[in-house]
C-alpha positions as YAML, in Angstrom:
chain: A
units: angstrom
residues:
- id: 1
  name: MET
  ca: [61.28, 99.62, 80.38]
- id: 2
  name: SER
  ca: [60.46, 96.21, 81.84]
- id: 3
  name: TRP
  ca: [57.73, 95.87, 84.44]
- id: 4
  name: VAL
  ca: [56.70, 93.36, 87.08]
- id: 5
  name: GLU
  ca: [53.21, 93.07, 88.51]
- id: 6
  name: MET
  ca: [53.06, 93.69, 92.23]
- id: 7
  name: LYS
  ca: [50.25, 93.68, 94.78]
- id: 8
  name: ALA
  ca: [49.58, 96.14, 97.58]
- id: 9
  name: ARG
  ca: [50.03, 94.03, 100.71]
- id: 10
  name: GLY
  ca: [49.78, 96.86, 103.21]
- id: 11
  name: LEU
  ca: [48.75, 100.51, 103.39]
- id: 12
  name: ARG
  ca: [49.20, 102.86, 106.32]
- id: 13
  name: GLN
  ca: [48.79, 106.58, 106.88]
- id: 14
  name: GLU
  ca: [52.39, 107.20, 107.91]
- id: 15
  name: ALA
  ca: [52.03, 110.91, 108.60]
- id: 16
  name: GLU
  ca: [49.94, 113.88, 107.54]
- id: 17
  name: GLY
  ca: [49.74, 113.60, 103.75]
- id: 18
  name: ILE
  ca: [52.11, 110.62, 103.55]
- id: 19
  name: LEU
  ca: [50.96, 107.11, 102.62]
- id: 20
  name: ALA
  ca: [53.18, 104.10, 103.38]
- id: 21
  name: VAL
  ca: [52.78, 101.35, 100.79]
- id: 22
  name: GLU
  ca: [54.08, 97.77, 101.06]
- id: 23
  name: LEU
  ca: [54.22, 95.79, 97.81]
- id: 24
  name: CYS
  ca: [54.86, 92.11, 97.16]
- id: 25
  name: MET
  ca: [54.84, 90.07, 93.97]
- id: 26
  name: ALA
  ca: [51.33, 89.52, 92.68]
- id: 27
  name: ASP
  ca: [51.95, 85.76, 92.37]
- id: 28
  name: ALA
  ca: [53.58, 85.56, 95.83]
- id: 29
  name: SER
  ca: [56.95, 84.64, 94.28]
- id: 30
  name: PRO
  ca: [60.26, 86.05, 95.62]
- id: 31
  name: LEU
  ca: [61.27, 89.48, 94.38]
- id: 32
  name: PRO
  ca: [63.07, 89.22, 91.03]
- id: 33
  name: PHE
  ca: [65.50, 92.04, 91.87]
- id: 34
  name: ARG
  ca: [67.68, 93.48, 94.60]
- id: 35
  name: TRP
  ca: [68.79, 97.03, 95.34]
- id: 36
  name: GLU
  ca: [71.08, 99.18, 97.42]
- id: 37
  name: PRO
  ca: [70.02, 102.10, 99.65]
- id: 38
  name: GLY
  ca: [69.12, 105.23, 97.70]
- id: 39
  name: ALA
  ca: [67.35, 103.32, 94.93]
- id: 40
  name: HIS
  ca: [63.92, 104.13, 93.53]
- id: 41
  name: VAL
  ca: [61.32, 102.35, 91.41]
- id: 42
  name: ASP
  ca: [58.97, 103.57, 88.71]
- id: 43
  name: VAL
  ca: [55.33, 102.91, 89.57]
- id: 44
  name: GLN
  ca: [52.54, 102.96, 86.99]
- id: 45
  name: THR
  ca: [49.38, 104.02, 88.78]
- id: 46
  name: GLY
  ca: [45.83, 103.17, 87.90]
- id: 47
  name: SER
  ca: [45.48, 106.61, 86.32]
- id: 48
  name: GLY
  ca: [48.12, 105.58, 83.78]
- id: 49
  name: VAL
  ca: [50.89, 107.96, 84.83]
- id: 50
  name: VAL
  ca: [54.33, 106.83, 85.95]
- id: 51
  name: ARG
  ca: [56.01, 108.25, 89.02]
- id: 52
  name: GLN
  ca: [59.27, 107.54, 90.84]
- id: 53
  name: TYR
  ca: [59.39, 106.68, 94.54]
- id: 54
  name: SER
  ca: [62.36, 105.90, 96.76]
- id: 55
  name: LEU
  ca: [62.60, 102.56, 98.51]
- id: 56
  name: THR
  ca: [62.59, 103.02, 102.26]
- id: 57
  name: ASN
  ca: [63.58, 99.45, 103.12]
- id: 58
  name: LEU
  ca: [66.45, 97.06, 102.42]
- id: 59
  name: ALA
  ca: [66.36, 94.33, 99.79]
- id: 60
  name: ASP
  ca: [66.54, 91.41, 102.19]
- id: 61
  name: GLU
  ca: [63.09, 92.20, 103.64]
- id: 62
  name: GLY
  ca: [61.34, 90.47, 100.73]
- id: 63
  name: CYS
  ca: [59.02, 93.32, 99.82]
- id: 64
  name: VAL
  ca: [59.07, 96.85, 98.45]
- id: 65
  name: ARG
  ca: [58.20, 99.68, 100.84]
- id: 66
  name: LEU
  ca: [57.44, 103.21, 99.67]
- id: 67
  name: ALA
  ca: [56.31, 106.41, 101.36]
- id: 68
  name: ILE
  ca: [54.30, 108.68, 99.07]
- id: 69
  name: LYS
  ca: [53.46, 112.30, 99.73]
- id: 70
  name: HIS
  ca: [50.17, 113.59, 98.38]
- id: 71
  name: ALA
  ca: [51.36, 116.43, 96.16]
- id: 72
  name: ASP
  ca: [49.09, 119.47, 96.11]
- id: 73
  name: ASP
  ca: [49.62, 119.80, 92.35]
- id: 74
  name: SER
  ca: [49.32, 116.06, 91.63]
- id: 75
  name: ARG
  ca: [48.44, 115.19, 88.04]
- id: 76
  name: GLY
  ca: [47.16, 111.75, 88.94]
- id: 77
  name: GLY
  ca: [50.14, 109.99, 90.50]
- id: 78
  name: SER
  ca: [50.18, 110.58, 94.25]
- id: 79
  name: ARG
  ca: [46.52, 111.63, 94.24]
- id: 80
  name: TRP
  ca: [45.44, 108.30, 92.72]
- id: 81
  name: LEU
  ca: [47.58, 106.30, 95.12]
- id: 82
  name: HIS
  ca: [46.24, 108.16, 98.16]
- id: 83
  name: GLN
  ca: [42.60, 108.12, 97.10]
- id: 84
  name: GLN
  ca: [42.17, 104.96, 95.02]
- id: 85
  name: LEU
  ca: [44.76, 102.34, 95.98]
- id: 86
  name: ARG
  ca: [43.45, 99.52, 98.18]
- id: 87
  name: VAL
  ca: [45.03, 96.43, 99.74]
- id: 88
  name: GLY
  ca: [45.09, 93.70, 97.10]
- id: 89
  name: ASP
  ca: [45.21, 96.10, 94.15]
- id: 90
  name: ARG
  ca: [47.89, 95.44, 91.54]
- id: 91
  name: LEU
  ca: [50.45, 97.88, 90.17]
- id: 92
  name: ARG
  ca: [53.14, 97.69, 87.54]
- id: 93
  name: VAL
  ca: [56.55, 98.38, 89.06]
- id: 94
  name: SER
  ca: [59.97, 98.66, 87.42]
- id: 95
  name: ALA
  ca: [63.20, 97.13, 88.61]
- id: 96
  name: PRO
  ca: [64.97, 99.50, 91.03]
- id: 97
  name: ARG
  ca: [67.42, 102.08, 89.70]
- id: 98
  name: ASN
  ca: [69.89, 103.96, 91.85]
- id: 99
  name: LEU
  ca: [70.94, 107.54, 91.11]
- id: 100
  name: PHE
  ca: [71.78, 108.26, 94.75]
- id: 101
  name: PRO
  ca: [73.83, 105.34, 96.09]
- id: 102
  name: LEU
  ca: [75.36, 105.13, 99.54]
- id: 103
  name: GLN
  ca: [79.08, 105.21, 98.85]
- id: 104
  name: PRO
  ca: [81.31, 102.45, 100.23]
- id: 105
  name: GLY
  ca: [83.50, 103.12, 103.23]
- id: 106
  name: ASN
  ca: [83.68, 102.83, 106.99]
- id: 107
  name: GLY
  ca: [83.76, 106.53, 107.85]
- id: 108
  name: PRO
  ca: [80.93, 108.43, 109.56]
- id: 109
  name: VAL
  ca: [77.77, 109.20, 107.58]
- id: 110
  name: LEU
  ca: [75.63, 112.29, 108.18]
- id: 111
  name: LEU
  ca: [72.12, 112.21, 106.72]
- id: 112
  name: VAL
  ca: [70.16, 115.48, 106.53]
- id: 113
  name: ALA
  ca: [66.53, 115.19, 105.41]
- id: 114
  name: ALA
  ca: [63.55, 117.51, 105.08]
- id: 115
  name: GLY
  ca: [59.96, 116.40, 104.56]
- id: 116
  name: ILE
  ca: [59.48, 113.47, 102.18]
- id: 117
  name: GLY
  ca: [63.21, 113.66, 101.43]
- id: 118
  name: VAL
  ca: [63.68, 111.29, 104.34]
- id: 119
  name: THR
  ca: [62.61, 108.32, 102.21]
- id: 120
  name: PRO
  ca: [65.94, 107.42, 100.53]
- id: 121
  name: LEU
  ca: [67.90, 108.43, 103.62]
- id: 122
  name: LEU
  ca: [65.91, 106.07, 105.81]
- id: 123
  name: ALA
  ca: [67.20, 103.08, 103.84]
- id: 124
  name: MET
  ca: [70.74, 104.47, 104.08]
- id: 125
  name: TYR
  ca: [70.34, 104.89, 107.82]
- id: 126
  name: ARG
  ca: [69.18, 101.31, 108.24]
- id: 127
  name: GLN
  ca: [72.06, 100.02, 106.13]
- id: 128
  name: CYS
  ca: [74.63, 101.93, 108.20]
- id: 129
  name: ARG
  ca: [73.15, 100.60, 111.43]
- id: 130
  name: ALA
  ca: [73.17, 97.06, 110.06]
- id: 131
  name: GLN
  ca: [76.84, 97.44, 109.12]
- id: 132
  name: GLN
  ca: [77.66, 99.15, 112.44]
- id: 133
  name: ARG
  ca: [78.87, 102.16, 110.50]
- id: 134
  name: PRO
  ca: [78.77, 105.47, 112.42]
- id: 135
  name: VAL
  ca: [75.70, 107.39, 111.29]
- id: 136
  name: GLN
  ca: [73.56, 110.33, 112.35]
- id: 137
  name: LEU
  ca: [70.21, 111.43, 110.91]
- id: 138
  name: LEU
  ca: [68.87, 114.99, 111.13]
- id: 139
  name: TYR
  ca: [65.24, 115.00, 110.03]
- id: 140
  name: PHE
  ca: [63.28, 118.26, 109.61]
- id: 141
  name: SER
  ca: [59.50, 118.24, 109.17]
- id: 142
  name: ARG
  ca: [56.90, 120.99, 108.96]
- id: 143
  name: SER
  ca: [55.24, 119.78, 112.15]
- id: 144
  name: ALA
  ca: [55.28, 116.70, 114.36]
- id: 145
  name: ALA
  ca: [52.20, 115.42, 112.53]
- id: 146
  name: HIS
  ca: [54.02, 115.69, 109.18]
- id: 147
  name: GLY
  ca: [57.03, 113.63, 110.28]
- id: 148
  name: ALA
  ca: [57.15, 110.12, 108.78]
- id: 149
  name: PHE
  ca: [58.53, 107.09, 110.62]
- id: 150
  name: VAL
  ca: [58.82, 109.02, 113.88]
- id: 151
  name: GLU
  ca: [57.55, 106.08, 115.93]
- id: 152
  name: GLN
  ca: [60.50, 104.04, 114.69]
- id: 153
  name: LEU
  ca: [63.05, 106.83, 115.11]
- id: 154
  name: ARG
  ca: [61.94, 108.78, 118.17]
- id: 155
  name: ASP
  ca: [63.95, 106.89, 120.79]
- id: 156
  name: ASP
  ca: [67.07, 106.42, 118.67]
- id: 157
  name: PRO
  ca: [69.98, 108.48, 120.08]
- id: 158
  name: ALA
  ca: [71.54, 108.75, 116.59]
- id: 159
  name: VAL
  ca: [68.43, 110.55, 115.25]
- id: 160
  name: ARG
  ca: [67.40, 114.16, 115.77]
- id: 161
  name: LEU
  ca: [63.76, 114.91, 114.90]
- id: 162
  name: ILE
  ca: [63.24, 118.64, 114.33]
- id: 163
  name: SER
  ca: [59.77, 119.98, 113.56]
- id: 164
  name: GLY
  ca: [57.90, 123.26, 113.37]
- id: 165
  name: LEU
  ca: [60.82, 125.54, 112.52]
- id: 166
  name: CYS
  ca: [60.59, 128.42, 110.08]
- id: 167
  name: ALA
  ca: [63.22, 128.69, 107.33]
- id: 168
  name: ALA
  ca: [65.40, 131.06, 109.36]
- id: 169
  name: ASP
  ca: [65.31, 128.77, 112.38]
- id: 170
  name: VAL
  ca: [66.18, 125.76, 110.22]
- id: 171
  name: GLY
  ca: [69.27, 127.63, 109.07]
- id: 172
  name: ALA
  ca: [70.17, 128.51, 112.64]
- id: 173
  name: TYR
  ca: [69.76, 124.90, 113.73]
- id: 174
  name: LEU
  ca: [71.96, 123.65, 110.91]
- id: 175
  name: ASP
  ca: [74.56, 126.29, 111.75]
- id: 176
  name: GLN
  ca: [74.64, 124.98, 115.29]
- id: 177
  name: HIS
  ca: [74.62, 121.25, 114.59]
- id: 178
  name: LEU
  ca: [76.31, 120.66, 111.24]
- id: 179
  name: PRO
  ca: [79.81, 119.47, 112.12]
- id: 180
  name: ALA
  ca: [83.10, 120.31, 110.46]
- id: 181
  name: TRP
  ca: [84.34, 117.74, 107.99]
- id: 182
  name: GLN
  ca: [86.42, 114.82, 109.21]
- id: 183
  name: PRO
  ca: [88.42, 112.58, 106.86]
- id: 184
  name: ASP
  ca: [86.34, 109.73, 105.37]
- id: 185
  name: SER
  ca: [83.05, 111.38, 106.42]
- id: 186
  name: GLN
  ca: [80.15, 111.56, 103.94]
- id: 187
  name: LEU
  ca: [77.08, 113.81, 103.95]
- id: 188
  name: TYR
  ca: [73.83, 112.98, 102.14]
- id: 189
  name: THR
  ca: [70.89, 115.34, 101.91]
- id: 190
  name: CYS
  ca: [67.43, 115.17, 100.33]
- id: 191
  name: GLY
  ca: [64.55, 117.61, 100.48]
- id: 192
  name: PRO
  ca: [63.42, 120.83, 98.81]
- id: 193
  name: ASP
  ca: [66.01, 122.50, 96.61]
- id: 194
  name: GLY
  ca: [66.43, 125.53, 98.86]
- id: 195
  name: PHE
  ca: [66.97, 123.31, 101.89]
- id: 196
  name: MET
  ca: [69.61, 121.21, 100.13]
- id: 197
  name: SER
  ca: [71.39, 124.30, 98.87]
- id: 198
  name: SER
  ca: [71.59, 125.61, 102.42]
- id: 199
  name: VAL
  ca: [72.99, 122.32, 103.69]
- id: 200
  name: GLN
  ca: [75.60, 122.13, 100.94]
- id: 201
  name: GLN
  ca: [76.63, 125.76, 101.33]
- id: 202
  name: LEU
  ca: [77.05, 125.45, 105.07]
- id: 203
  name: ALA
  ca: [78.93, 122.16, 104.68]
- id: 204
  name: GLY
  ca: [81.34, 123.85, 102.27]
- id: 205
  name: GLU
  ca: [81.95, 126.57, 104.84]
- id: 206
  name: ARG
  ca: [82.73, 123.83, 107.39]
- id: 207
  name: GLY
  ca: [85.39, 122.31, 105.16]
- id: 208
  name: TRP
  ca: [83.41, 119.52, 103.53]
- id: 209
  name: PRO
  ca: [84.87, 118.79, 100.07]
- id: 210
  name: SER
  ca: [82.44, 118.37, 97.18]
- id: 211
  name: SER
  ca: [83.56, 114.75, 96.85]
- id: 212
  name: ALA
  ca: [82.02, 114.04, 100.26]
- id: 213
  name: LEU
  ca: [78.66, 115.72, 99.55]
- id: 214
  name: PHE
  ca: [75.74, 113.89, 97.92]
- id: 215
  name: GLN
  ca: [72.16, 115.00, 97.26]
- id: 216
  name: GLU
  ca: [69.04, 113.85, 95.44]
- id: 217
  name: HIS
  ca: [66.27, 115.95, 93.95]
- id: 218
  name: PHE
  ca: [62.85, 114.37, 94.39]
- id: 219
  name: GLN
  ca: [61.06, 116.72, 92.02]
- id: 220
  name: ALA
  ca: [61.67, 118.02, 88.54]
- id: 221
  name: SER
  ca: [64.26, 120.70, 87.99]
- id: 222
  name: ILE
  ca: [62.73, 124.09, 87.41]
- id: 223
  name: VAL
  ca: [62.86, 125.12, 83.77]
- id: 224
  name: SER
  ca: [65.28, 128.03, 83.50]
- id: 225
  name: ASP
  ca: [64.26, 131.45, 82.25]
- id: 226
  name: SER
  ca: [66.79, 131.32, 79.41]
- id: 227
  name: PRO
  ca: [66.29, 133.43, 76.27]
- id: 228
  name: ALA
  ca: [63.85, 132.16, 73.67]
- id: 229
  name: THR
  ca: [65.20, 129.23, 71.65]
- id: 230
  name: GLU
  ca: [64.42, 128.02, 68.15]
- id: 231
  name: LEU
  ca: [63.40, 124.36, 68.35]
- id: 232
  name: VAL
  ca: [63.64, 122.49, 65.04]
- id: 233
  name: LEU
  ca: [61.81, 119.16, 64.81]
- id: 234
  name: ALA
  ca: [63.72, 117.50, 61.99]
- id: 235
  name: ARG
  ca: [61.61, 114.39, 61.42]
- id: 236
  name: SER
  ca: [58.36, 116.36, 61.41]
- id: 237
  name: GLY
  ca: [59.71, 119.23, 59.34]
- id: 238
  name: LYS
  ca: [58.49, 121.86, 61.81]
- id: 239
  name: SER
  ca: [60.03, 124.53, 64.00]
- id: 240
  name: VAL
  ca: [58.79, 126.58, 66.93]
- id: 241
  name: THR
  ca: [60.09, 129.23, 69.29]
- id: 242
  name: VAL
  ca: [60.49, 127.96, 72.85]
- id: 243
  name: GLN
  ca: [59.49, 130.71, 75.23]
- id: 244
  name: ALA
  ca: [61.38, 131.42, 78.43]
- id: 245
  name: GLY
  ca: [60.21, 129.01, 81.13]
- id: 246
  name: GLU
  ca: [58.54, 126.66, 78.63]
- id: 247
  name: THR
  ca: [59.57, 123.01, 78.27]
- id: 248
  name: LEU
  ca: [60.67, 121.62, 74.93]
- id: 249
  name: VAL
  ca: [57.85, 119.09, 75.11]
- id: 250
  name: ALA
  ca: [55.27, 121.85, 75.55]
- id: 251
  name: ALA
  ca: [56.74, 123.87, 72.70]
- id: 252
  name: ALA
  ca: [56.73, 120.85, 70.39]
- id: 253
  name: GLU
  ca: [53.10, 120.22, 71.31]
- id: 254
  name: ARG
  ca: [52.23, 123.77, 70.22]
- id: 255
  name: ALA
  ca: [53.79, 122.95, 66.86]
- id: 256
  name: GLY
  ca: [51.65, 119.83, 66.57]
- id: 257
  name: VAL
  ca: [54.38, 117.35, 67.43]
- id: 258
  name: SER
  ca: [53.80, 115.00, 70.37]
- id: 259
  name: ILE
  ca: [56.88, 113.74, 72.21]
- id: 260
  name: PRO
  ca: [55.91, 110.75, 74.40]
- id: 261
  name: THR
  ca: [56.37, 111.47, 78.11]
- id: 262
  name: SER
  ca: [55.61, 109.67, 81.33]
- id: 263
  name: CYS
  ca: [57.06, 111.05, 84.56]
- id: 264
  name: GLY
  ca: [57.63, 114.61, 83.33]
- id: 265
  name: MET
  ca: [60.58, 114.82, 85.74]
- id: 266
  name: GLY
  ca: [63.54, 113.65, 83.66]
- id: 267
  name: MET
  ca: [63.80, 110.39, 85.57]
- id: 268
  name: CYS
  ca: [62.06, 107.59, 83.67]
- id: 269
  name: GLY
  ca: [63.56, 107.88, 80.17]
- id: 270
  name: ALA
  ca: [60.25, 107.75, 78.29]
- id: 271
  name: CYS
  ca: [60.85, 111.04, 76.45]
- id: 272
  name: MET
  ca: [64.51, 110.43, 75.50]
- id: 273
  name: THR
  ca: [65.00, 112.04, 72.09]
- id: 274
  name: GLY
  ca: [67.92, 112.18, 69.69]
- id: 275
  name: VAL
  ca: [69.77, 115.48, 69.21]
- id: 276
  name: VAL
  ca: [70.64, 116.44, 65.64]
- id: 277
  name: SER
  ca: [72.44, 119.67, 66.46]
- id: 278
  name: GLY
  ca: [72.69, 122.25, 69.21]
- id: 279
  name: GLU
  ca: [74.08, 122.42, 72.74]
- id: 280
  name: VAL
  ca: [71.95, 120.75, 75.42]
- id: 281
  name: GLU
  ca: [71.45, 122.08, 78.93]
- id: 282
  name: HIS
  ca: [70.88, 118.82, 80.80]
- id: 283
  name: ARG
  ca: [68.61, 118.88, 83.87]
- id: 284
  name: ASP
  ca: [67.54, 115.23, 83.97]
- id: 285
  name: GLN
  ca: [68.50, 112.45, 86.36]
- id: 286
  name: TYR
  ca: [68.36, 109.65, 83.80]
- id: 287
  name: LEU
  ca: [71.24, 110.00, 81.34]
- id: 288
  name: SER
  ca: [74.71, 108.86, 82.31]
- id: 289
  name: ASP
  ca: [77.64, 111.28, 82.27]
- id: 290
  name: ALA
  ca: [78.88, 109.62, 79.08]
- id: 291
  name: GLU
  ca: [75.50, 109.99, 77.38]
- id: 292
  name: ARG
  ca: [75.36, 113.65, 78.34]
- id: 293
  name: ALA
  ca: [78.90, 114.27, 77.13]
- id: 294
  name: SER
  ca: [78.10, 112.66, 73.75]
- id: 295
  name: GLY
  ca: [75.51, 115.36, 73.04]
- id: 296
  name: GLN
  ca: [73.37, 112.78, 71.26]
- id: 297
  name: TRP
  ca: [70.43, 112.56, 73.66]
- id: 298
  name: ILE
  ca: [68.11, 114.83, 75.62]
- id: 299
  name: MET
  ca: [65.24, 114.49, 78.06]
- id: 300
  name: PRO
  ca: [63.03, 117.28, 76.65]
- id: 301
  name: CYS
  ca: [60.53, 117.18, 79.52]
- id: 302
  name: VAL
  ca: [63.05, 119.05, 81.72]
- id: 303
  name: SER
  ca: [66.23, 119.77, 79.74]
- id: 304
  name: GLY
  ca: [66.75, 122.70, 77.42]
- id: 305
  name: CYS
  ca: [69.09, 124.43, 75.01]
- id: 306
  name: ALA
  ca: [72.24, 126.26, 76.06]
- id: 307
  name: GLY
  ca: [72.26, 128.24, 72.80]
- id: 308
  name: GLY
  ca: [69.80, 129.85, 70.45]
- id: 309
  name: ARG
  ca: [68.92, 126.82, 68.33]
- id: 310
  name: LEU
  ca: [68.28, 123.14, 69.02]
- id: 311
  name: GLU
  ca: [67.39, 120.50, 66.42]
- id: 312
  name: LEU
  ca: [65.84, 117.24, 67.59]
- id: 313
  name: ASN
  ca: [64.96, 114.00, 65.84]
- id: 314
  name: ALA
  ca: [61.24, 114.38, 66.47]
...
């Protein structure tokens, strides 16, 4: 992965537990890359870990803007940024990658966000408004204090800010306000898995085809409780039983084999490992469809085995 050195030009407490970060090139030069809405960057924090954060702004603004939630279970990524990062500090940042692009078209766009899931959708919203494309944003937050960017969005008639609802009331609100599908319409959603599942299920009931539905997970997929698997580490000459709910990386570590990792979320590619034999259950967001179909690669930090035995080149 290639990195550029960037400098924190601005920091702001955007909402309860959410830090807004504005980055520019450390040498004040123009940005060496561009991106489309939905993109994210890898950020290497001062604690050494790498995390992925969506870009909330458009590429023509000449800077990189992020909104970072302080995760309760942070292992040094968001916690370091919230507690240690200061204006003028330097960070290593990757070129943007986009696993959640805004699809081309002129039809209406419905954006449905919950919590920090608003970050990629905010850039999409701004792009649609700039292109005069019909767009509506539904943004759910735990409370008014937890809502990010509300000062910018509050008076916008195309935005609905919904806060303080319990899960049942969120479902009732969606049931009341999620429209039936119209030709050329697209729906994008980002937030907790349960929230996105509810949105997608309700959209399907309203006639939305799967080709018009798009979502992004902003946290690692949960490791499935599949039966125990035999993991063979061909290069090291070792094998180990992977317990239900255990990652392949953790199992390999128990066997004395270290597989390099960085994000731990199947997004950065640091742990990509060759597959010698076995059927992979892919849960990452890094490999392309062609790479997955080849069966040659796996992201062992989140992916697993669909059978009883998996042999890796590790």
